[in-house]
Every structure is written in structure tokens, then in C-alpha cells.
């Protein structure tokens, strides 16, 4: 069965077609600049090269999805005989709130629950819903599954997910820590257990997902027991343009000092801070920051050190939270590709049983990077959220059919 995996953002739709159960990617791509001038579609078949197509009109999510479907079924460049070859669609959904602790078949009730969650994820859920509405219209009758970024973290205990705020804020408004990137933390923790050759139920694992967004998770015996993102993806690590943990009094200070509106504070902390802020607005691309660090440039070195130090603190905290550590995993754009970052994070962590092998660490993608005598096995693992979405979708729709 071919599964269409969709990740609808506010101005883009990422897609993959994955044949299941073979887990073979037969096509993938992205439509960018939805709602803006000069939208374009990048597309490739299997192992082929990317092709880029442009169009002059402004498009919405429905037209963008139609463009994807037309491309996938095109006689010359397509990979599908017709739309009916798509057995199901798997949607990435950012916020499932407390309603979803696993992936689900999308019904009208599920759509309603997602609409109710918009207040919790105003930046992401509306875009995810656009993808769902577009599919419903263009592919009626094709089952859809929702896979939530928050679901994996629904196992967090109350003492980890509650803030020390008046309890009615949680009871009435569900203000609590949710955590995100759950699909990635789940995938790499399972992959790490496979690579170690032990059941995940016997392992204490810390997964460090560092890309443009970044979060750490404590995965104890297969379950997420804590994670660094909270009520929103702003909490925790230093990210490309987000500040991560700060004194909660600071936004109030910003409002008073600069007369900022709530929206301006939101933009300031989410879009102008993090690496971008530390680099004086010059860049948030970690490749450039890494180059600057290696060349000894002062601003890049400081930004890189702050970024690594925050990760190191969370590793210490989560080892304490789990009462030990067996496996440490680095993943996502920076985690998979930056040996200097992994080296700096793990430096001086021998007391925790973490020893990096310099040669082994000099890799990109999936590999063991710790020494043979390191008590904690350290890995770089390429994440694959689309594969998890395809697996969950396939499992749910084939179970429904049985
Ligand atoms: P992601 O959000 O997972 O796609 O990750 C994007 C981030 O990964 C960007 O900040 C990139 O600069 C960063 N990245 C990609 N390749 C490298 C690399 N070789 N070294 C350092 N950072 C990288």
C-alpha cells in the first residue's frame, strides 16, 4: 500500500509517498511559498534528482495539494497510476493536547478536537488542519491518520509536566508542559535500542533532537518521562531563532521597558532570539556558526558554547531524573551533522560514563560515536519522522480493514 505522508506548515507542504510494508520512499518533495508570490514545487522520484517547478499565481493549501497530486500522477514524471493507488494519508499534527496519546484515524470528532486545540498551538495546528481539509476535499474516501508531535510525551508524570502556577490554570485551561518533536524522539530512541541490541524497556535513554527547533527527552524504559519543550516549543534549549529557557520575568520587563505588545514579545522571543539573536541578527544557520567556532571567531564561539552548554545541562538533569543513563542519542540537522557540537556537549561528562571517540565522532548520519569502554553508548542517529508517520498510518488503516 502506498501512503502519502503530509507535513503542512503555514506556507509549505512537505510530502513523501512511502510504499508499505516495504518502507520504500518512491517520491518526495515540498511546495513552498503557499499564500505568497511565486510558489514553487520541488519534487523527486525515488533516488532521482530534484526537479523544480514554478507557477505565477498565488496558491492556497488546497491548490498546493492538488499540484502535488497532479505531479504524483503525471504520466511522464509521476509515480502513481492514479490517486486510487494512495491507500491512506498520514498527517503530521503538531498539537494533540491531552486528547491524543497516540496516532489516530482522523474522523469528524478528531477534526473537532484539533480545532479545539488551535488555542494551544496557534502557529501550527491551523496549517496542519488546512492539509487535512484539503485532503478531505480532494481525496474523499481515502482514510487519514493523524500523528502528533505531542503524543509520545503524554507519558510524562504530573511532577514533570505541571508548572508551579495556580493549579486552576491547569484544571481550567490545560496550561501544562506538553513537549514536541515526539515522533522523532520516539523513532531515535527505538532505533538506539535496536543498535544496542537490548529491549527498550531495559534502557534509560536521552535523545537530543537539535535542528532549527531543538529539544531533549528523557526516555526511561521506552516512555518519555520528561522533555525540554513545554506549553509551547519556546521552552528549553537554545534554538535557531528561539531563546529557550529564560527568566520568566524577562517578557514582563520587555513589555514595560519597550512598550511591547504581546505579539511583539512573542516575535522577539520566537523569531529574533536564540542563535540569531546571539549572532547579532547575522545568521541562524548552525553550519556558519560551527565554521566560525572552528575558526575561533568570538561571536560564533560564544553562540556555539551557549548552545552546547544548555544541552549539557539538560543531559545532567535528565540523567538525574532517570536515576542513570545507558544511551545518549544526537539527532536532527545539527545533531546528525556536527561532530564539534557533539564533542563540546560531551566534553567533561566522563563522570556520567560518557566517553566520545574522536575518530568515530567524525561522521554524519547514523553511527556509534562512543569509545568501547564508555559506560554510556553514544550515537548519532538520522531521524525519520516520515517513516514513523507511514508506519503508524499503515498499522491503523490495515487494522481498521481487518
Ligand atoms: P533541521 O531543522 O533538523 O532540518 O536542521 C536544520 C539545522 O541543521 C540548520 O541550522 C542547519 O544549519 C543545521 N545543519 C545542517 N547541516 C549541518 C552541519 N554540517 N553542521 C552543523 N549544522 C548543520
Short mmCIF file of N, CA, C and O in Angstrom, two decimals, residues 109-202:
data_model
loop_
_atom_site.label_atom_id
_atom_site.label_comp_id
_atom_site.label_asym_id
_atom_site.label_seq_id
_atom_site.Cartn_x
_atom_site.Cartn_y
_atom_site.Cartn_z
N UNK A 109 -14.90 13.80 14.58
CA UNK A 109 -14.68 14.14 16.00
C UNK A 109 -13.22 14.53 16.23
O UNK A 109 -12.93 15.44 17.01
N UNK A 110 -12.32 13.82 15.55
CA UNK A 110 -10.89 14.15 15.71
C UNK A 110 -10.63 15.56 15.17
O UNK A 110 -9.93 16.36 15.80
N UNK A 111 -11.22 15.86 14.02
CA UNK A 111 -11.04 17.20 13.43
C UNK A 111 -11.55 18.27 14.41
O UNK A 111 -10.90 19.29 14.64
N UNK A 112 -12.67 17.97 15.04
CA UNK A 112 -13.25 18.92 16.01
C UNK A 112 -12.27 19.10 17.19
O UNK A 112 -12.02 20.22 17.64
N UNK A 113 -11.70 17.99 17.66
CA UNK A 113 -10.75 18.08 18.79
C UNK A 113 -9.52 18.89 18.39
O UNK A 113 -8.99 19.67 19.20
N UNK A 114 -9.10 18.75 17.13
CA UNK A 114 -7.93 19.53 16.67
C UNK A 114 -8.28 21.00 16.58
O UNK A 114 -7.47 21.87 16.92
N UNK A 115 -9.48 21.28 16.14
CA UNK A 115 -9.92 22.68 16.07
C UNK A 115 -9.95 23.28 17.48
O UNK A 115 -9.57 24.42 17.69
N UNK A 116 -10.38 22.45 18.43
CA UNK A 116 -10.41 22.93 19.82
C UNK A 116 -9.00 23.19 20.36
O UNK A 116 -8.83 23.93 21.33
N UNK A 117 -8.00 22.53 19.77
CA UNK A 117 -6.62 22.70 20.24
C UNK A 117 -5.91 23.88 19.60
O UNK A 117 -4.74 24.13 19.91
N UNK A 118 -6.58 24.60 18.70
CA UNK A 118 -5.91 25.69 17.99
C UNK A 118 -5.34 26.71 18.97
O UNK A 118 -4.23 27.21 18.80
N UNK A 119 -6.07 26.95 20.04
CA UNK A 119 -5.60 27.92 21.03
C UNK A 119 -4.26 27.50 21.63
O UNK A 119 -3.42 28.34 21.96
N UNK A 120 -4.05 26.18 21.73
CA UNK A 120 -2.79 25.68 22.30
C UNK A 120 -1.63 25.80 21.31
O UNK A 120 -0.49 25.94 21.71
N UNK A 121 -1.94 25.68 20.02
CA UNK A 121 -0.86 25.72 19.01
C UNK A 121 -1.27 26.62 17.85
O UNK A 121 -1.47 26.18 16.73
N UNK A 122 -1.39 27.93 18.14
CA UNK A 122 -1.91 28.84 17.11
C UNK A 122 -1.01 28.94 15.88
O UNK A 122 -1.48 29.27 14.80
N UNK A 123 0.28 28.64 16.03
CA UNK A 123 1.17 28.76 14.88
C UNK A 123 1.09 27.54 13.98
O UNK A 123 1.29 27.62 12.78
N UNK A 124 0.84 26.37 14.58
CA UNK A 124 0.99 25.13 13.81
C UNK A 124 -0.31 24.42 13.45
O UNK A 124 -0.49 24.00 12.32
N UNK A 125 -1.22 24.27 14.42
CA UNK A 125 -2.40 23.44 14.14
C UNK A 125 -3.27 23.96 12.99
O UNK A 125 -3.77 23.15 12.21
N UNK A 126 -3.47 25.28 12.83
CA UNK A 126 -4.28 25.72 11.70
C UNK A 126 -3.71 25.24 10.37
O UNK A 126 -4.46 24.80 9.49
N UNK A 127 -2.39 25.28 10.22
CA UNK A 127 -1.77 24.83 8.97
C UNK A 127 -1.95 23.33 8.79
O UNK A 127 -2.23 22.84 7.69
N UNK A 128 -1.79 22.57 9.88
CA UNK A 128 -1.99 21.12 9.80
C UNK A 128 -3.42 20.82 9.37
O UNK A 128 -3.68 19.93 8.56
N UNK A 129 -4.36 21.59 9.92
CA UNK A 129 -5.77 21.40 9.59
C UNK A 129 -6.06 21.72 8.12
O UNK A 129 -6.84 21.03 7.47
N UNK A 130 -5.38 22.73 7.57
CA UNK A 130 -5.55 23.06 6.14
C UNK A 130 -5.23 21.84 5.29
O UNK A 130 -5.92 21.57 4.31
N UNK A 131 -4.16 21.14 5.63
CA UNK A 131 -3.77 19.94 4.89
C UNK A 131 -4.86 18.88 5.00
O UNK A 131 -5.18 18.19 4.02
N UNK A 132 -5.43 18.76 6.18
CA UNK A 132 -6.48 17.75 6.41
C UNK A 132 -7.74 18.12 5.62
O UNK A 132 -8.33 17.28 4.93
N UNK A 133 -8.15 19.40 5.68
CA UNK A 133 -9.35 19.82 4.93
C UNK A 133 -9.12 19.60 3.43
O UNK A 133 -10.02 19.14 2.72
N UNK A 134 -7.92 19.95 2.94
CA UNK A 134 -7.65 19.82 1.50
C UNK A 134 -7.74 18.36 1.07
O UNK A 134 -8.33 18.05 0.04
N UNK A 135 -7.20 17.45 1.87
CA UNK A 135 -7.25 16.02 1.53
C UNK A 135 -8.69 15.52 1.53
O UNK A 135 -9.07 14.73 0.68
N UNK A 136 -9.44 15.98 2.52
CA UNK A 136 -10.82 15.54 2.64
C UNK A 136 -11.60 15.90 1.36
O UNK A 136 -12.41 15.12 0.87
N UNK A 137 -11.29 17.08 0.84
CA UNK A 137 -11.99 17.53 -0.36
C UNK A 137 -11.48 16.84 -1.62
O UNK A 137 -12.26 16.42 -2.46
N UNK A 138 -10.16 16.73 -1.73
CA UNK A 138 -9.58 16.24 -2.99
C UNK A 138 -9.51 14.72 -3.05
O UNK A 138 -9.41 14.14 -4.12
N UNK A 139 -9.49 14.05 -1.90
CA UNK A 139 -9.39 12.59 -1.89
C UNK A 139 -10.45 12.02 -0.95
O UNK A 139 -10.13 11.31 0.00
N UNK A 140 -11.72 12.33 -1.22
CA UNK A 140 -12.74 11.85 -0.29
C UNK A 140 -12.74 10.32 -0.27
O UNK A 140 -12.51 9.69 -1.30
N UNK A 141 -12.91 9.76 0.89
CA UNK A 141 -12.94 8.30 0.95
C UNK A 141 -11.57 7.68 1.25
O UNK A 141 -11.49 6.52 1.62
N UNK A 142 -10.49 8.45 1.09
CA UNK A 142 -9.17 7.90 1.44
C UNK A 142 -8.97 8.10 2.95
O UNK A 142 -9.07 9.24 3.44
N UNK A 143 -8.70 7.02 3.69
CA UNK A 143 -8.54 7.20 5.14
C UNK A 143 -7.34 8.08 5.48
O UNK A 143 -6.32 8.05 4.78
N UNK A 144 -7.49 8.83 6.55
CA UNK A 144 -6.39 9.71 7.00
C UNK A 144 -6.07 9.40 8.46
O UNK A 144 -6.98 9.08 9.24
N UNK A 145 -4.78 9.51 8.78
CA UNK A 145 -4.35 9.26 10.16
C UNK A 145 -3.59 10.49 10.65
O UNK A 145 -2.84 11.11 9.88
N UNK A 146 -3.79 10.86 11.90
CA UNK A 146 -3.06 11.97 12.49
C UNK A 146 -1.97 11.43 13.42
O UNK A 146 -2.23 10.57 14.25
N UNK A 147 -0.75 11.94 13.22
CA UNK A 147 0.38 11.54 14.07
C UNK A 147 0.87 12.82 14.77
O UNK A 147 1.23 13.78 14.10
N UNK A 148 0.83 12.81 16.09
CA UNK A 148 1.00 14.05 16.86
C UNK A 148 2.42 14.20 17.43
O UNK A 148 2.97 13.25 17.98
N UNK A 149 2.94 15.41 17.35
CA UNK A 149 4.25 15.71 17.93
C UNK A 149 4.26 15.59 19.45
O UNK A 149 5.29 15.41 20.07
N UNK A 150 3.07 15.79 20.02
CA UNK A 150 2.96 15.80 21.48
C UNK A 150 2.71 14.40 22.08
O UNK A 150 2.91 14.20 23.27
N UNK A 151 2.24 13.46 21.23
CA UNK A 151 1.68 12.20 21.76
C UNK A 151 2.70 11.40 22.60
O UNK A 151 2.37 10.92 23.68
N UNK A 152 3.93 11.29 22.09
CA UNK A 152 4.92 10.46 22.78
C UNK A 152 5.18 10.95 24.21
O UNK A 152 5.51 10.17 25.09
N UNK A 153 5.00 12.25 24.43
CA UNK A 153 5.30 12.82 25.75
C UNK A 153 4.11 12.76 26.71
O UNK A 153 4.21 13.24 27.85
N UNK A 154 3.01 12.17 26.27
CA UNK A 154 1.84 12.11 27.15
C UNK A 154 2.07 11.15 28.33
O UNK A 154 1.26 11.08 29.25
N UNK A 155 3.18 10.41 28.30
CA UNK A 155 3.52 9.53 29.43
C UNK A 155 4.26 10.27 30.55
O UNK A 155 4.57 9.67 31.57
N UNK A 156 4.55 11.54 30.34
CA UNK A 156 5.27 12.29 31.39
C UNK A 156 4.44 12.28 32.67
O UNK A 156 3.22 12.47 32.63
N UNK A 157 5.09 12.09 33.82
CA UNK A 157 4.34 12.15 35.07
C UNK A 157 3.98 13.60 35.41
O UNK A 157 4.60 14.54 34.92
N UNK A 158 2.97 13.73 36.26
CA UNK A 158 2.48 15.06 36.62
C UNK A 158 3.59 15.96 37.18
O UNK A 158 3.64 17.15 36.88
N UNK A 159 4.48 15.37 37.99
CA UNK A 159 5.52 16.23 38.59
C UNK A 159 6.46 16.78 37.52
O UNK A 159 7.17 17.75 37.76
N UNK A 160 6.48 16.18 36.33
CA UNK A 160 7.31 16.72 35.25
C UNK A 160 6.54 17.68 34.36
O UNK A 160 7.13 18.59 33.79
N UNK A 161 5.24 17.48 34.24
CA UNK A 161 4.54 18.34 33.27
C UNK A 161 3.80 19.52 33.87
O UNK A 161 3.37 20.41 33.14
N UNK A 162 3.66 19.57 35.20
CA UNK A 162 2.96 20.74 35.77
C UNK A 162 3.93 21.87 36.08
O UNK A 162 5.04 21.64 36.58
N UNK A 163 3.51 23.09 35.79
CA UNK A 163 4.26 24.27 36.22
C UNK A 163 3.78 24.64 37.62
O UNK A 163 2.64 24.35 37.99
N UNK A 164 4.66 25.31 38.37
CA UNK A 164 4.25 25.76 39.71
C UNK A 164 3.47 27.07 39.59
O UNK A 164 3.93 28.14 39.99
N UNK A 165 2.31 26.97 38.98
CA UNK A 165 1.40 28.11 38.82
C UNK A 165 0.11 27.75 39.53
O UNK A 165 -0.11 26.58 39.85
N UNK A 166 -0.77 28.71 39.77
CA UNK A 166 -2.05 28.34 40.40
C UNK A 166 -2.69 27.17 39.66
O UNK A 166 -2.82 27.21 38.42
N UNK A 167 -3.06 26.15 40.40
CA UNK A 167 -3.46 24.87 39.79
C UNK A 167 -4.68 25.01 38.88
O UNK A 167 -4.86 24.23 37.95
N UNK A 168 -5.47 26.06 39.13
CA UNK A 168 -6.68 26.21 38.29
C UNK A 168 -6.32 26.52 36.83
O UNK A 168 -7.10 26.27 35.93
N UNK A 169 -5.11 27.05 36.63
CA UNK A 169 -4.68 27.33 35.26
C UNK A 169 -4.58 26.02 34.46
O UNK A 169 -4.88 25.97 33.27
N UNK A 170 -4.16 24.97 35.14
CA UNK A 170 -4.15 23.65 34.50
C UNK A 170 -5.57 23.08 34.45
O UNK A 170 -6.03 22.62 33.40
N UNK A 171 -6.24 23.15 35.56
CA UNK A 171 -7.55 22.49 35.62
C UNK A 171 -8.56 23.11 34.66
O UNK A 171 -9.33 22.41 34.03
N UNK A 172 -8.51 24.43 34.52
CA UNK A 172 -9.50 25.09 33.65
C UNK A 172 -9.01 25.24 32.22
O UNK A 172 -9.79 25.17 31.28
N UNK A 173 -7.69 25.50 32.06
CA UNK A 173 -7.21 25.87 30.73
C UNK A 173 -6.16 24.91 30.18
O UNK A 173 -5.59 25.16 29.12
N UNK A 174 -5.86 23.85 30.89
CA UNK A 174 -4.89 22.85 30.43
C UNK A 174 -3.50 23.44 30.19
O UNK A 174 -2.78 23.02 29.27
N UNK A 175 -3.16 24.46 30.98
CA UNK A 175 -1.81 25.02 30.88
C UNK A 175 -0.86 24.06 31.59
O UNK A 175 -0.98 23.83 32.80
N UNK A 176 0.04 23.47 30.85
CA UNK A 176 0.98 22.48 31.36
C UNK A 176 2.09 22.31 30.33
O UNK A 176 2.06 22.91 29.26
N UNK A 177 3.07 21.48 30.64
CA UNK A 177 4.10 21.18 29.66
C UNK A 177 3.61 20.03 28.79
O UNK A 177 3.07 19.06 29.29
N UNK A 178 3.74 20.17 27.47
CA UNK A 178 3.32 19.11 26.54
C UNK A 178 4.52 18.43 25.88
O UNK A 178 4.57 17.23 25.79
N UNK A 179 5.50 19.24 25.45
CA UNK A 179 6.63 18.68 24.73
C UNK A 179 6.27 18.48 23.26
O UNK A 179 5.11 18.31 22.92
N UNK A 180 7.30 18.54 22.40
CA UNK A 180 7.10 18.38 20.95
C UNK A 180 8.21 17.49 20.40
O UNK A 180 8.93 16.88 21.17
N UNK A 181 8.28 17.39 19.07
CA UNK A 181 9.26 16.51 18.41
C UNK A 181 9.09 15.05 18.85
O UNK A 181 10.03 14.25 18.75
N UNK A 182 7.90 14.70 19.37
CA UNK A 182 7.73 13.37 19.95
C UNK A 182 7.97 12.24 18.95
O UNK A 182 8.51 11.19 19.31
N UNK A 183 7.58 12.48 17.69
CA UNK A 183 7.75 11.44 16.67
C UNK A 183 9.23 11.14 16.48
O UNK A 183 9.62 9.98 16.32
N UNK A 184 10.04 12.18 16.50
CA UNK A 184 11.48 11.99 16.34
C UNK A 184 12.10 11.32 17.58
O UNK A 184 12.87 10.37 17.47
N UNK A 185 11.74 11.81 18.77
CA UNK A 185 12.30 11.20 20.00
C UNK A 185 11.92 9.71 20.07
O UNK A 185 12.72 8.88 20.49
N UNK A 186 10.70 9.41 19.66
CA UNK A 186 10.24 8.01 19.69
C UNK A 186 11.05 7.16 18.71
O UNK A 186 11.54 6.09 19.04
N UNK A 187 11.21 7.69 17.49
CA UNK A 187 11.93 6.93 16.46
C UNK A 187 13.39 6.68 16.86
O UNK A 187 13.86 5.54 16.83
N UNK A 188 14.09 7.73 17.28
CA UNK A 188 15.52 7.53 17.54
C UNK A 188 15.77 6.73 18.82
O UNK A 188 16.77 6.01 18.91
N UNK A 189 14.85 6.82 19.79
CA UNK A 189 15.07 6.00 21.00
C UNK A 189 14.87 4.52 20.66
O UNK A 189 15.64 3.67 21.11
N UNK A 190 13.88 4.23 19.81
CA UNK A 190 13.68 2.83 19.40
C UNK A 190 14.85 2.32 18.57
O UNK A 190 15.34 1.21 18.74
N UNK A 191 15.32 3.18 17.68
CA UNK A 191 16.45 2.81 16.81
C UNK A 191 17.71 2.57 17.65
O UNK A 191 18.46 1.64 17.39
N UNK A 192 17.89 3.40 18.67
CA UNK A 192 19.06 3.25 19.54
C UNK A 192 19.00 1.91 20.27
O UNK A 192 20.02 1.20 20.37
N UNK A 193 17.81 1.54 20.76
CA UNK A 193 17.68 0.25 21.45
C UNK A 193 18.02 -0.89 20.49
O UNK A 193 18.72 -1.84 20.87
N UNK A 194 17.57 -0.79 19.24
CA UNK A 194 17.91 -1.81 18.24
C UNK A 194 19.42 -1.90 18.06
O UNK A 194 20.00 -2.97 18.01
N UNK A 195 20.07 -0.72 17.96
CA UNK A 195 21.52 -0.70 17.71
C UNK A 195 22.30 -1.24 18.91
O UNK A 195 23.33 -1.88 18.76
N UNK A 196 21.77 -1.00 20.12
CA UNK A 196 22.43 -1.52 21.33
C UNK A 196 22.15 -3.03 21.46
O UNK A 196 22.93 -3.77 22.06
N UNK A 197 21.03 -3.46 20.87
CA UNK A 197 20.67 -4.87 20.94
C UNK A 197 20.01 -5.27 22.24
O UNK A 197 20.13 -6.40 22.70
N UNK A 198 19.32 -4.29 22.87
CA UNK A 198 18.60 -4.59 24.12
C UNK A 198 17.17 -4.09 23.99
O UNK A 198 16.91 -3.13 23.26
N UNK A 199 16.22 -4.70 24.73
CA UNK A 199 14.86 -4.17 24.69
C UNK A 199 14.83 -2.76 25.26
O UNK A 199 15.51 -2.48 26.26
N UNK A 200 14.04 -1.90 24.62
CA UNK A 200 13.97 -0.50 25.07
C UNK A 200 13.44 -0.44 26.51
O UNK A 200 13.76 0.48 27.26
N UNK A 201 12.68 -1.45 26.91
CA UNK A 201 12.11 -1.49 28.27
C UNK A 201 13.19 -1.64 29.35
O UNK A 201 12.90 -1.55 30.54
N UNK A 202 14.44 -1.90 28.92
CA UNK A 202 15.53 -2.05 29.91
C UNK A 202 16.48 -0.86 29.89
O UNK A 202 17.49 -0.87 30.59
#
